[in-house]
Short mmCIF file of C-alpha atoms and ligand atoms in Angstrom, two decimals:
data_model
loop_
_atom_site.label_atom_id
_atom_site.label_comp_id
_atom_site.label_asym_id
_atom_site.label_seq_id
_atom_site.Cartn_x
_atom_site.Cartn_y
_atom_site.Cartn_z
CA MET A 1 0.00 0.00 0.00
CA ARG A 2 1.34 3.44 -0.91
CA ILE A 3 0.32 6.31 1.35
CA GLY A 4 1.05 9.85 0.17
CA VAL A 5 2.35 11.17 3.50
CA ARG A 6 5.89 12.29 4.38
CA GLN A 7 5.85 12.16 8.18
CA PRO A 8 7.00 8.61 8.98
CA ARG A 9 4.77 7.97 12.01
CA ALA A 10 1.57 9.20 10.34
CA LYS A 11 2.43 7.26 7.21
CA ALA A 12 3.01 4.03 9.13
CA LEU A 13 -0.12 4.51 11.24
CA LEU A 14 -2.39 5.19 8.26
CA ALA A 15 -1.03 2.15 6.42
CA ARG A 16 -1.61 -0.04 9.46
CA LEU A 17 -5.13 1.28 10.00
CA PHE A 18 -6.28 0.85 6.41
CA GLN A 19 -4.69 -2.59 6.21
CA ALA A 20 -6.56 -3.65 9.35
CA GLY A 21 -9.82 -2.39 7.86
CA LEU A 22 -9.25 -4.29 4.62
CA GLN A 23 -8.25 -7.49 6.34
CA ALA A 24 -11.45 -7.53 8.39
CA VAL A 25 -13.53 -7.57 5.20
CA ASP A 26 -11.30 -9.63 2.93
CA PRO A 27 -13.81 -12.07 1.38
CA TYR A 28 -11.49 -15.06 1.73
CA GLU A 29 -10.57 -14.30 5.34
CA ALA A 30 -14.17 -13.44 6.26
CA VAL A 31 -15.49 -16.80 4.98
CA ARG A 32 -12.68 -18.64 6.72
CA ARG A 33 -13.46 -16.90 9.99
CA GLN A 34 -17.23 -17.36 9.81
CA VAL A 35 -17.70 -20.79 8.23
CA ARG A 36 -16.37 -24.00 9.74
CA ILE A 37 -17.16 -27.63 10.48
CA ARG A 38 -16.94 -28.65 14.11
CA ARG A 39 -17.67 -32.31 14.85
CA ASP A 40 -21.07 -32.99 13.21
CA GLN A 41 -22.02 -29.34 12.83
CA LEU A 42 -21.60 -26.85 10.02
CA ILE A 43 -21.32 -23.43 11.60
CA ILE A 44 -21.94 -20.25 9.60
CA GLY A 45 -21.75 -17.12 11.74
CA SER A 46 -24.03 -17.89 14.68
CA HIS A 47 -26.06 -20.52 12.79
CA HIS A 48 -25.53 -24.24 13.33
CA TYR A 49 -26.50 -26.90 10.77
CA SER A 50 -26.46 -30.53 11.78
CA LEU A 51 -24.49 -32.26 9.02
CA ALA A 52 -25.78 -35.83 9.37
CA PRO A 53 -29.26 -35.27 7.89
CA ILE A 54 -27.98 -33.07 5.03
CA GLN A 55 -27.86 -35.03 1.79
CA ARG A 56 -26.20 -32.64 -0.60
CA ILE A 57 -24.46 -29.31 -0.11
CA VAL A 58 -24.68 -27.19 -3.24
CA VAL A 59 -23.10 -23.76 -3.62
CA VAL A 60 -24.26 -20.98 -5.93
CA GLY A 61 -23.53 -17.29 -5.91
CA ALA A 62 -22.70 -14.07 -7.64
CA GLY A 63 -20.75 -10.88 -7.05
CA LYS A 64 -17.34 -9.39 -7.52
CA ALA A 65 -15.99 -11.04 -4.36
CA SER A 66 -17.80 -14.35 -4.72
CA GLY A 67 -14.92 -16.19 -6.41
CA ARG A 68 -12.70 -15.61 -3.40
CA MET A 69 -15.60 -16.54 -1.12
CA ALA A 70 -16.02 -19.83 -3.06
CA GLN A 71 -12.32 -20.57 -2.74
CA ALA A 72 -12.46 -20.07 1.04
CA LEU A 73 -15.64 -22.15 1.33
CA GLU A 74 -13.94 -25.05 -0.44
CA HIS A 75 -11.04 -24.69 1.95
CA GLN A 76 -13.39 -24.92 4.95
CA LEU A 77 -15.84 -27.59 3.73
CA GLY A 78 -13.68 -29.62 1.35
CA ALA A 79 -15.35 -32.77 0.03
CA ARG A 80 -18.63 -31.96 1.77
CA ILE A 81 -19.49 -29.68 -1.16
CA ASP A 82 -21.21 -31.68 -3.91
CA THR A 83 -21.23 -29.12 -6.67
CA GLY A 84 -21.51 -25.41 -7.27
CA LEU A 85 -21.48 -22.45 -9.63
CA VAL A 86 -20.64 -18.85 -8.91
CA VAL A 87 -20.74 -15.90 -11.34
CA VAL A 88 -18.09 -13.19 -10.98
CA LYS A 89 -17.11 -10.12 -12.97
CA TYR A 90 -14.59 -10.59 -15.81
CA GLY A 91 -11.12 -10.85 -14.30
CA HIS A 92 -12.40 -11.61 -10.78
CA GLY A 93 -12.07 -15.41 -10.99
CA ALA A 94 -10.36 -17.55 -8.36
CA PRO A 95 -8.83 -21.04 -8.45
CA THR A 96 -11.47 -23.53 -7.23
CA HIS A 97 -11.95 -27.29 -7.51
CA THR A 98 -15.61 -28.23 -7.07
CA ILE A 99 -17.33 -24.88 -7.50
CA ARG A 100 -17.32 -23.70 -11.09
CA ILE A 101 -16.54 -20.03 -11.62
CA VAL A 102 -18.20 -18.26 -14.55
CA GLU A 103 -17.07 -14.76 -15.55
CA ALA A 104 -19.65 -12.31 -16.85
CA GLY A 105 -20.45 -8.67 -17.62
CA HIS A 106 -20.74 -5.88 -15.02
CA PRO A 107 -22.33 -3.32 -14.58
CA ILE A 108 -24.24 -4.08 -17.78
CA PRO A 109 -25.38 -7.74 -17.86
CA ASP A 110 -24.34 -9.92 -20.78
CA THR A 111 -25.03 -13.38 -22.25
CA ALA A 112 -22.42 -15.07 -20.04
CA GLY A 113 -24.28 -13.80 -16.96
CA LEU A 114 -27.62 -14.81 -18.44
CA GLU A 115 -26.32 -18.32 -18.97
CA GLY A 116 -24.84 -18.34 -15.44
CA GLY A 117 -28.17 -17.27 -13.95
CA ARG A 118 -29.98 -19.95 -15.95
CA MET A 119 -27.61 -22.68 -14.75
CA ILE A 120 -27.96 -21.53 -11.15
CA MET A 121 -31.77 -21.66 -11.35
CA GLU A 122 -31.59 -25.13 -12.90
CA MET A 123 -29.28 -26.35 -10.14
CA VAL A 124 -31.35 -25.07 -7.25
CA GLN A 125 -34.60 -26.44 -8.66
CA THR A 126 -33.31 -30.02 -8.43
CA LEU A 127 -32.66 -29.80 -4.68
CA THR A 128 -34.93 -31.26 -2.01
CA SER A 129 -35.68 -30.34 1.58
CA ALA A 130 -32.85 -32.70 2.66
CA ASP A 131 -30.28 -30.54 0.87
CA LEU A 132 -28.47 -27.38 1.92
CA LEU A 133 -28.00 -24.59 -0.59
CA ILE A 134 -25.20 -22.16 0.29
CA VAL A 135 -25.45 -18.86 -1.57
CA LEU A 136 -22.34 -16.64 -1.78
CA LEU A 137 -23.41 -13.08 -2.37
CA SER A 138 -21.44 -9.87 -2.79
CA GLY A 139 -21.70 -6.51 -4.55
CA GLY A 140 -22.33 -6.66 -8.28
CA ALA A 141 -24.59 -9.72 -8.12
CA SER A 142 -27.56 -7.83 -9.58
CA SER A 143 -25.85 -7.38 -12.93
CA LEU A 144 -23.95 -10.67 -12.92
CA ILE A 145 -26.93 -13.03 -12.86
CA PRO A 146 -29.66 -11.44 -14.95
CA ALA A 147 -32.75 -13.63 -15.23
CA PRO A 148 -35.37 -11.50 -16.94
CA VAL A 149 -38.96 -12.74 -16.74
CA ALA A 150 -40.51 -14.25 -19.88
CA GLY A 151 -41.13 -11.61 -22.53
CA ILE A 152 -38.19 -9.41 -21.51
CA THR A 153 -34.99 -9.99 -23.47
CA LEU A 154 -31.41 -9.52 -22.32
CA LYS A 155 -31.21 -6.50 -24.61
CA ASP A 156 -34.25 -4.96 -22.89
CA LYS A 157 -32.64 -5.62 -19.54
CA GLN A 158 -29.35 -4.07 -20.66
CA GLN A 159 -31.10 -0.96 -21.88
CA THR A 160 -33.12 -0.67 -18.67
CA THR A 161 -29.99 -1.13 -16.54
CA LYS A 162 -28.15 1.62 -18.45
CA LEU A 163 -31.08 4.01 -18.02
CA LEU A 164 -31.41 3.30 -14.31
CA LEU A 165 -27.68 3.60 -13.61
CA ARG A 166 -27.61 7.00 -15.29
CA SER A 167 -30.86 8.27 -13.77
CA GLY A 168 -29.54 9.29 -10.35
CA ALA A 169 -31.71 6.69 -8.59
CA THR A 170 -30.22 5.15 -5.43
CA ILE A 171 -29.14 1.50 -5.36
CA GLN A 172 -32.24 0.73 -3.25
CA GLU A 173 -34.41 2.25 -5.97
CA ILE A 174 -32.57 0.68 -8.90
CA ASN A 175 -32.84 -2.73 -7.30
CA ALA A 176 -36.53 -2.27 -6.45
CA VAL A 177 -37.10 -1.98 -10.21
CA ARG A 178 -34.72 -4.81 -11.13
CA LYS A 179 -36.45 -7.15 -8.64
CA HIS A 180 -39.71 -6.62 -10.49
CA LEU A 181 -38.26 -7.59 -13.87
CA SER A 182 -36.50 -10.73 -12.71
CA SER A 183 -37.19 -14.33 -11.88
CA ILE A 184 -34.18 -14.71 -9.55
CA LYS A 185 -33.98 -11.43 -7.58
CA GLY A 186 -36.13 -10.33 -4.65
CA GLY A 187 -36.27 -13.69 -2.82
CA GLN A 188 -37.03 -15.69 -5.93
CA LEU A 189 -33.83 -17.75 -5.86
CA ALA A 190 -34.87 -18.99 -2.42
CA ALA A 191 -38.43 -19.56 -3.65
CA ALA A 192 -37.18 -21.66 -6.58
CA THR A 193 -35.67 -24.34 -4.35
CA SER A 194 -36.98 -26.71 -1.69
CA ALA A 195 -33.60 -26.85 0.03
CA ARG A 196 -32.65 -25.12 3.24
CA VAL A 197 -30.81 -21.95 2.28
CA ALA A 198 -27.82 -20.31 3.97
CA SER A 199 -26.89 -17.09 2.23
CA VAL A 200 -23.42 -15.81 3.08
CA ILE A 201 -23.26 -12.09 2.36
CA LEU A 202 -20.57 -9.43 2.03
CA SER A 203 -22.43 -6.11 2.00
CA ASP A 204 -21.66 -3.18 -0.30
CA VAL A 205 -24.88 -1.41 0.65
CA ILE A 206 -24.98 1.29 3.32
CA GLY A 207 -27.21 0.07 6.14
CA ASN A 208 -27.00 -3.56 4.89
CA ASP A 209 -30.58 -3.85 3.63
CA LEU A 210 -30.70 -7.55 2.70
CA GLY A 211 -33.30 -6.88 0.04
CA THR A 212 -30.91 -4.50 -1.73
CA ILE A 213 -27.54 -6.29 -1.60
CA GLY A 214 -27.32 -7.97 -5.03
CA SER A 215 -31.10 -7.38 -5.25
CA GLY A 216 -31.66 -9.86 -2.40
CA PRO A 217 -32.10 -13.19 -4.24
CA THR A 218 -32.67 -14.95 -0.91
CA ALA A 219 -34.25 -12.09 1.04
CA PRO A 220 -37.86 -11.04 1.38
CA ASP A 221 -38.73 -8.13 -0.89
CA ALA A 222 -40.37 -5.24 0.93
CA THR A 223 -40.94 -3.35 -2.35
CA ARG A 224 -43.90 -3.74 -4.71
CA PHE A 225 -44.69 -3.19 -8.40
CA GLN A 226 -46.13 0.17 -7.40
CA ASP A 227 -42.74 1.22 -5.96
CA ALA A 228 -40.94 0.04 -9.11
CA TRP A 229 -43.35 2.04 -11.26
CA ASP A 230 -43.10 5.17 -9.06
CA ILE A 231 -39.30 4.98 -9.37
CA VAL A 232 -39.20 4.78 -13.16
CA GLU A 233 -41.67 7.69 -13.29
CA ARG A 234 -39.80 9.78 -10.71
CA TYR A 235 -36.50 9.48 -12.57
CA GLY A 236 -38.08 10.18 -15.94
CA VAL A 237 -37.35 6.81 -17.54
CA SER A 238 -40.85 5.35 -17.77
CA ARG A 239 -41.09 6.43 -21.41
CA LYS A 240 -37.53 5.49 -22.29
CA ILE A 241 -37.55 1.89 -21.02
CA PRO A 242 -38.29 -0.82 -23.61
CA LEU A 243 -41.97 -1.54 -24.25
CA SER A 244 -41.68 -5.09 -22.87
CA VAL A 245 -40.40 -3.72 -19.57
CA ARG A 246 -43.13 -1.07 -19.35
CA ARG A 247 -45.81 -3.64 -20.15
CA HIS A 248 -44.52 -6.00 -17.49
CA LEU A 249 -44.52 -3.27 -14.83
CA GLU A 250 -48.00 -2.15 -15.88
CA SER A 251 -49.24 -5.70 -15.74
CA GLY A 252 -47.75 -6.02 -12.23
CA LEU A 253 -49.63 -2.90 -11.16
CA LYS A 254 -52.88 -4.63 -12.16
CA GLN A 255 -51.87 -7.85 -10.38
CA GLY A 256 -51.46 -9.49 -13.79
CA VAL A 257 -48.15 -11.04 -12.69
CA PRO A 258 -47.24 -12.36 -9.24
CA GLU A 259 -45.42 -10.16 -6.72
CA THR A 260 -42.00 -11.12 -5.37
CA PRO A 261 -42.05 -13.03 -2.01
CA LYS A 262 -42.85 -10.70 0.86
CA PRO A 263 -41.39 -10.59 4.42
CA ARG A 264 -44.11 -12.78 5.90
CA ALA A 265 -43.83 -15.53 3.28
CA LYS A 266 -43.43 -18.97 4.87
CA LEU A 267 -40.56 -19.92 2.61
CA PHE A 268 -38.17 -17.67 4.55
CA ARG A 269 -38.45 -19.99 7.55
CA ARG A 270 -35.93 -22.26 5.83
CA VAL A 271 -33.66 -19.37 4.80
CA GLU A 272 -30.88 -17.67 6.74
CA ASN A 273 -29.23 -14.53 5.41
CA ILE A 274 -25.88 -14.23 7.18
CA LEU A 275 -23.74 -11.09 6.91
CA ILE A 276 -20.03 -11.86 7.11
CA GLY A 277 -18.65 -8.43 6.32
CA ASP A 278 -19.74 -4.84 5.95
CA ASN A 279 -18.55 -1.30 6.42
CA ARG A 280 -19.01 -1.59 10.19
CA ALA A 281 -16.62 -4.56 10.35
CA ALA A 282 -13.96 -2.51 8.56
CA VAL A 283 -14.58 0.54 10.78
CA ASP A 284 -14.44 -1.59 13.94
CA ALA A 285 -11.14 -3.14 12.86
CA VAL A 286 -9.66 0.30 12.20
CA ALA A 287 -10.86 1.50 15.62
CA GLU A 288 -9.40 -1.49 17.44
CA THR A 289 -6.07 -1.10 15.69
CA ALA A 290 -5.98 2.64 16.44
CA GLN A 291 -6.57 1.89 20.11
CA ARG A 292 -3.82 -0.68 20.15
CA GLN A 293 -1.50 1.93 18.68
CA GLY A 294 -2.18 4.13 21.70
CA LEU A 295 -4.57 6.55 19.99
CA HIS A 296 -7.76 7.85 21.54
CA THR A 297 -10.41 6.61 19.17
CA LEU A 298 -13.81 7.86 18.12
CA VAL A 299 -16.14 6.16 15.65
CA LEU A 300 -18.55 8.70 14.18
CA ALA A 301 -20.74 6.60 11.89
CA THR A 302 -20.89 3.67 9.50
CA THR A 303 -23.71 4.95 7.32
CA LEU A 304 -22.40 8.29 6.07
CA THR A 305 -24.14 9.81 3.09
CA GLY A 306 -24.32 13.34 1.73
CA GLU A 307 -22.07 15.53 -0.40
CA ALA A 308 -18.36 14.63 0.01
CA ARG A 309 -17.19 18.26 0.24
CA GLU A 310 -19.71 19.02 3.00
CA LEU A 311 -18.44 16.04 4.96
CA ALA A 312 -14.95 17.53 4.56
CA LYS A 313 -16.14 20.77 6.20
CA PHE A 314 -17.39 18.78 9.15
CA PHE A 315 -14.07 16.94 9.44
CA GLY A 316 -12.29 20.32 9.24
CA ALA A 317 -14.41 21.79 12.03
CA MET A 318 -13.71 18.74 14.15
CA ALA A 319 -9.96 18.96 13.49
CA ARG A 320 -9.94 22.61 14.61
CA GLU A 321 -11.91 21.76 17.75
CA ILE A 322 -9.50 18.95 18.59
CA ALA A 323 -6.50 21.24 18.02
CA ALA A 324 -7.88 24.17 20.02
CA GLU A 325 -9.96 22.55 22.75
CA GLY A 326 -9.05 18.89 22.91
CA ARG A 327 -12.64 17.87 22.22
CA PRO A 328 -14.59 15.83 21.35
CA ILE A 329 -11.40 13.81 21.82
CA ARG A 330 -7.83 14.45 22.98
CA ARG A 331 -4.65 13.97 20.98
CA PRO A 332 -3.17 11.65 19.98
CA CYS A 333 -6.39 10.53 18.36
CA CYS A 334 -8.07 8.89 15.42
CA VAL A 335 -11.61 9.71 14.30
CA ILE A 336 -13.21 7.18 11.96
CA ALA A 337 -16.29 7.21 9.79
CA GLY A 338 -17.61 4.86 7.14
CA GLY A 339 -20.19 5.10 4.43
CA GLU A 340 -20.67 6.35 0.91
CA PRO A 341 -21.01 10.08 0.36
CA THR A 342 -21.95 11.39 -3.05
CA VAL A 343 -20.39 13.85 -5.46
CA THR A 344 -22.63 16.02 -7.57
CA ILE A 345 -20.48 16.33 -10.65
CA ARG A 346 -20.40 19.82 -12.13
CA GLY A 347 -16.97 19.84 -13.75
CA GLU A 348 -15.13 17.84 -16.35
CA GLY A 349 -12.31 16.66 -14.11
CA LYS A 350 -11.08 13.31 -12.91
CA GLY A 351 -11.62 12.12 -9.36
CA GLY A 352 -13.70 10.12 -6.95
CA ARG A 353 -15.64 10.54 -3.72
CA ALA A 354 -12.67 9.99 -1.40
CA GLN A 355 -10.30 12.21 -3.38
CA GLU A 356 -12.86 14.99 -3.59
CA PHE A 357 -13.40 14.73 0.18
CA ALA A 358 -9.64 14.99 0.79
CA LEU A 359 -9.31 17.94 -1.60
CA ALA A 360 -12.04 19.87 0.20
CA ALA A 361 -10.58 18.87 3.58
CA ALA A 362 -7.16 20.34 2.67
CA ALA A 363 -8.57 23.87 2.78
CA GLU A 364 -10.33 23.14 6.07
CA VAL A 365 -7.26 21.91 7.96
CA ALA A 366 -4.80 24.41 6.46
CA GLY A 367 -2.32 25.56 9.09
CA LEU A 368 -3.11 22.88 11.67
CA PRO A 369 0.02 21.04 12.79
CA GLU A 370 0.14 17.25 13.11
CA VAL A 371 -3.30 16.66 11.59
CA TRP A 372 -4.04 14.33 8.66
CA VAL A 373 -7.35 13.68 6.93
CA ALA A 374 -7.86 10.79 4.51
CA GLY A 375 -10.59 9.34 2.30
CA PHE A 376 -10.29 5.70 1.23
CA ALA A 377 -12.40 3.50 -1.06
CA THR A 378 -12.15 -0.08 0.22
CA ASP A 379 -12.26 -1.59 -3.28
CA GLY A 380 -9.06 0.24 -4.14
CA THR A 381 -10.67 2.27 -6.93
CA ASP A 382 -12.11 5.61 -5.96
CA GLY A 383 -14.56 6.56 -8.69
CA PRO A 384 -13.27 5.95 -12.20
CA THR A 385 -9.61 6.20 -11.12
CA SER A 386 -6.97 3.63 -10.24
CA VAL A 387 -6.22 4.97 -6.75
CA ALA A 388 -7.99 4.20 -3.47
CA GLY A 389 -8.09 7.76 -2.18
CA ALA A 390 -5.97 10.61 -0.88
CA VAL A 391 -4.60 12.15 2.29
CA VAL A 392 -4.00 15.78 3.24
CA ASP A 393 -2.49 17.68 6.18
CA GLY A 394 -2.12 21.24 7.47
CA ARG A 395 0.56 22.03 4.87
CA THR A 396 -1.14 20.64 1.78
CA VAL A 397 -2.42 24.07 0.76
CA VAL A 398 1.06 25.65 1.04
CA ARG A 399 2.64 22.82 -0.95
CA ALA A 400 -0.04 23.20 -3.60
CA GLN A 401 0.61 26.95 -3.86
CA ARG A 402 4.32 26.31 -4.32
CA LYS A 403 3.54 24.00 -7.20
CA LYS A 404 1.09 26.55 -8.62
CA LEU A 405 -1.84 24.19 -8.14
CA ASN A 406 -5.19 25.89 -7.69
CA LEU A 407 -7.17 24.00 -5.05
CA ALA A 408 -10.41 25.97 -5.47
CA LYS A 409 -10.35 25.48 -9.22
CA ALA A 410 -9.63 21.77 -8.89
CA LEU A 411 -12.57 21.43 -6.54
CA GLN A 412 -14.83 23.36 -8.85
CA ALA A 413 -13.90 21.09 -11.76
CA ASN A 414 -14.16 17.86 -9.71
CA ASP A 415 -10.51 17.42 -10.63
CA ALA A 416 -8.96 15.99 -7.48
CA HIS A 417 -6.95 13.22 -9.16
CA PRO A 418 -4.34 15.36 -10.99
CA PHE A 419 -4.06 17.60 -7.92
CA PHE A 420 -3.01 14.70 -5.73
CA GLU A 421 -0.89 13.20 -8.47
CA ALA A 422 1.17 16.40 -8.54
CA LEU A 423 1.42 16.47 -4.72
CA HIS A 424 2.04 12.73 -4.33
CA GLY A 425 -0.92 12.61 -1.96
CA HIS A 426 -2.66 9.51 -3.28
CA ILE A 427 -3.32 6.28 -1.41
CA VAL A 428 -2.68 3.38 -3.78
CA THR A 429 -3.56 -0.23 -3.07
CA GLY A 430 -4.45 -1.76 -6.42
CA PRO A 431 -7.71 -3.77 -6.53
CA THR A 432 -8.31 -5.07 -3.01
CA GLY A 433 -10.80 -7.83 -3.91
CA THR A 434 -13.33 -6.49 -1.43
CA ASN A 435 -15.83 -3.64 -1.37
CA VAL A 436 -17.58 -2.31 1.71
CA ASN A 437 -17.84 1.33 0.62
CA ASP A 438 -15.47 3.99 1.98
CA LEU A 439 -13.51 4.87 5.11
CA TYR A 440 -12.87 8.46 6.26
CA LEU A 441 -10.16 9.13 8.84
CA LEU A 442 -8.81 12.01 10.88
CA LEU A 443 -5.50 11.56 12.65
CA ALA A 444 -4.23 14.16 15.15
CA LEU A 445 -0.92 13.26 16.79
N1 ATP B 1 -14.45 13.64 -11.35
C1 ATP B 1 -14.99 13.10 -10.26
N2 ATP B 1 -14.81 13.63 -9.04
C2 ATP B 1 -15.38 13.10 -7.94
N3 ATP B 1 -16.16 12.00 -7.97
C3 ATP B 1 -16.38 11.42 -9.16
C4 ATP B 1 -15.81 11.92 -10.34
N4 ATP B 1 -16.23 11.12 -11.37
C5 ATP B 1 -17.00 10.15 -10.83
N5 ATP B 1 -17.10 10.33 -9.50
C6 ATP B 1 -17.86 9.52 -8.55
O1 ATP B 1 -17.42 8.19 -8.64
C7 ATP B 1 -18.49 7.30 -8.41
C8 ATP B 1 -18.55 6.26 -9.50
O2 ATP B 1 -17.47 5.48 -9.31
P1 ATP B 1 -17.53 3.91 -9.41
O3 ATP B 1 -17.77 3.55 -10.83
O4 ATP B 1 -16.32 3.37 -8.72
O5 ATP B 1 -18.86 3.61 -8.62
P2 ATP B 1 -19.05 3.12 -7.19
O6 ATP B 1 -20.39 3.59 -6.75
O7 ATP B 1 -17.89 3.51 -6.34
O8 ATP B 1 -19.07 1.60 -7.48
P3 ATP B 1 -18.91 0.47 -6.43
O9 ATP B 1 -20.13 0.59 -5.55
O10 ATP B 1 -18.83 -0.77 -7.24
O11 ATP B 1 -17.63 0.78 -5.69
C9 ATP B 1 -19.74 8.14 -8.33
O12 ATP B 1 -20.09 8.30 -6.96
C10 ATP B 1 -19.32 9.47 -8.90
O13 ATP B 1 -20.03 10.53 -8.33
O1 DGY B 2 -25.29 -5.88 -7.05
C1 DGY B 2 -25.85 -4.90 -6.59
O2 DGY B 2 -27.07 -4.73 -6.68
C2 DGY B 2 -25.09 -3.83 -5.90
O3 DGY B 2 -23.70 -4.05 -5.94
C3 DGY B 2 -25.57 -3.72 -4.48
O4 DGY B 2 -25.31 -4.89 -3.79
#
């Protein structure tokens, strides 16, 4: 990991903190920690499954991290796994033995994903109540296993996905629509099988709504056709979506097609949705490590939203309060927050949420000694860039002036990336293999 900080202690501390956060949500490590066989029991998180009566254990799944999850599951369960198939994004494969890995398109679904989804549905339909279906779910699953209902083609689904992704709708809203065009999302994977279902989930959704992560193939769907319709109307795409999609939604409104399974459906009595990693786990690991390093530690939140540059102002105000008054926490300290702020893009520049946060924070902490503020995307790619984030301190503004970099202009143009490139302020990890949104840190030594 490369951290763009000169002061050796701050540099070492930040590296250690981010590494601890990543390790806590590494998909391979998380599965190995949470899934194990002890005597005649399969233990997943806090759930125990008696192995003797289970006939077959079949594994399916989808998501960017699901290949690594499959690899770890094989390591833990070995020959107990009968067969399996997991769909990952192109380039996200992992070496497995029993569980087949299929690579497919993301964020726009493609034929490989369609075929993957079809094979998964076929597999789960053959299972009986004596079998256990383990589902490995992580971010990206919605696009990776498209299974459009009859009458909607892959092309229709691709077009609809593009429109929704560009519309400004939240992931909760996008997935509410996708669940109502699919035969696998919104609890329907669980409904398609008679087996007991254990869904092992790495969350990339703020607040961990099980119905939203990967469009909740094994979770009850609290949304209805009416919600899906309201969303396409609200974001102005109801007239742009393909006719087949509009007809299907309209038919759903008139109860012409069945709803997805709802929270009180009986089928969920044989389903467990088990979270094995989320933003909170990363934040907690950072906090524990900070404490062990002798820092006073304060966790602010794990569900941050809102404009990144506004969040930076808040971090700036807090840094000044710590420097002047020793509150809300005394030095040496580390303040930690997790979540996924947004950036309303107005300029033509290059950047990401974490870099824009850091850029705005530089102006806020200007002049403060021994203070660092960092934004960090846990997947290692902040926005459409190849860096994880950036870090600033009380002298960033002066250094920028010396290099004739205009901070205000860069912020106005959403152009944080070249700014930090010139100042060597980036945090670089390469792809981390996990994704639990972002971490935001303030260090005052
Ligand atoms: N020039 C820019 N400056 C700041 N933020 C940007 C810029 N360009 C894009 N972004 C932000 O980057 C994000 C898109 O990046 P990306 O494709 O990595 O999506 P993501 O939501 O981070 O995906 P994932 O959930 O898979 O990590 C959006 O939040 C967008 O506002
Ligand atoms: O796949 C999806 O729907 C998103 O990554 C949220 O989990």
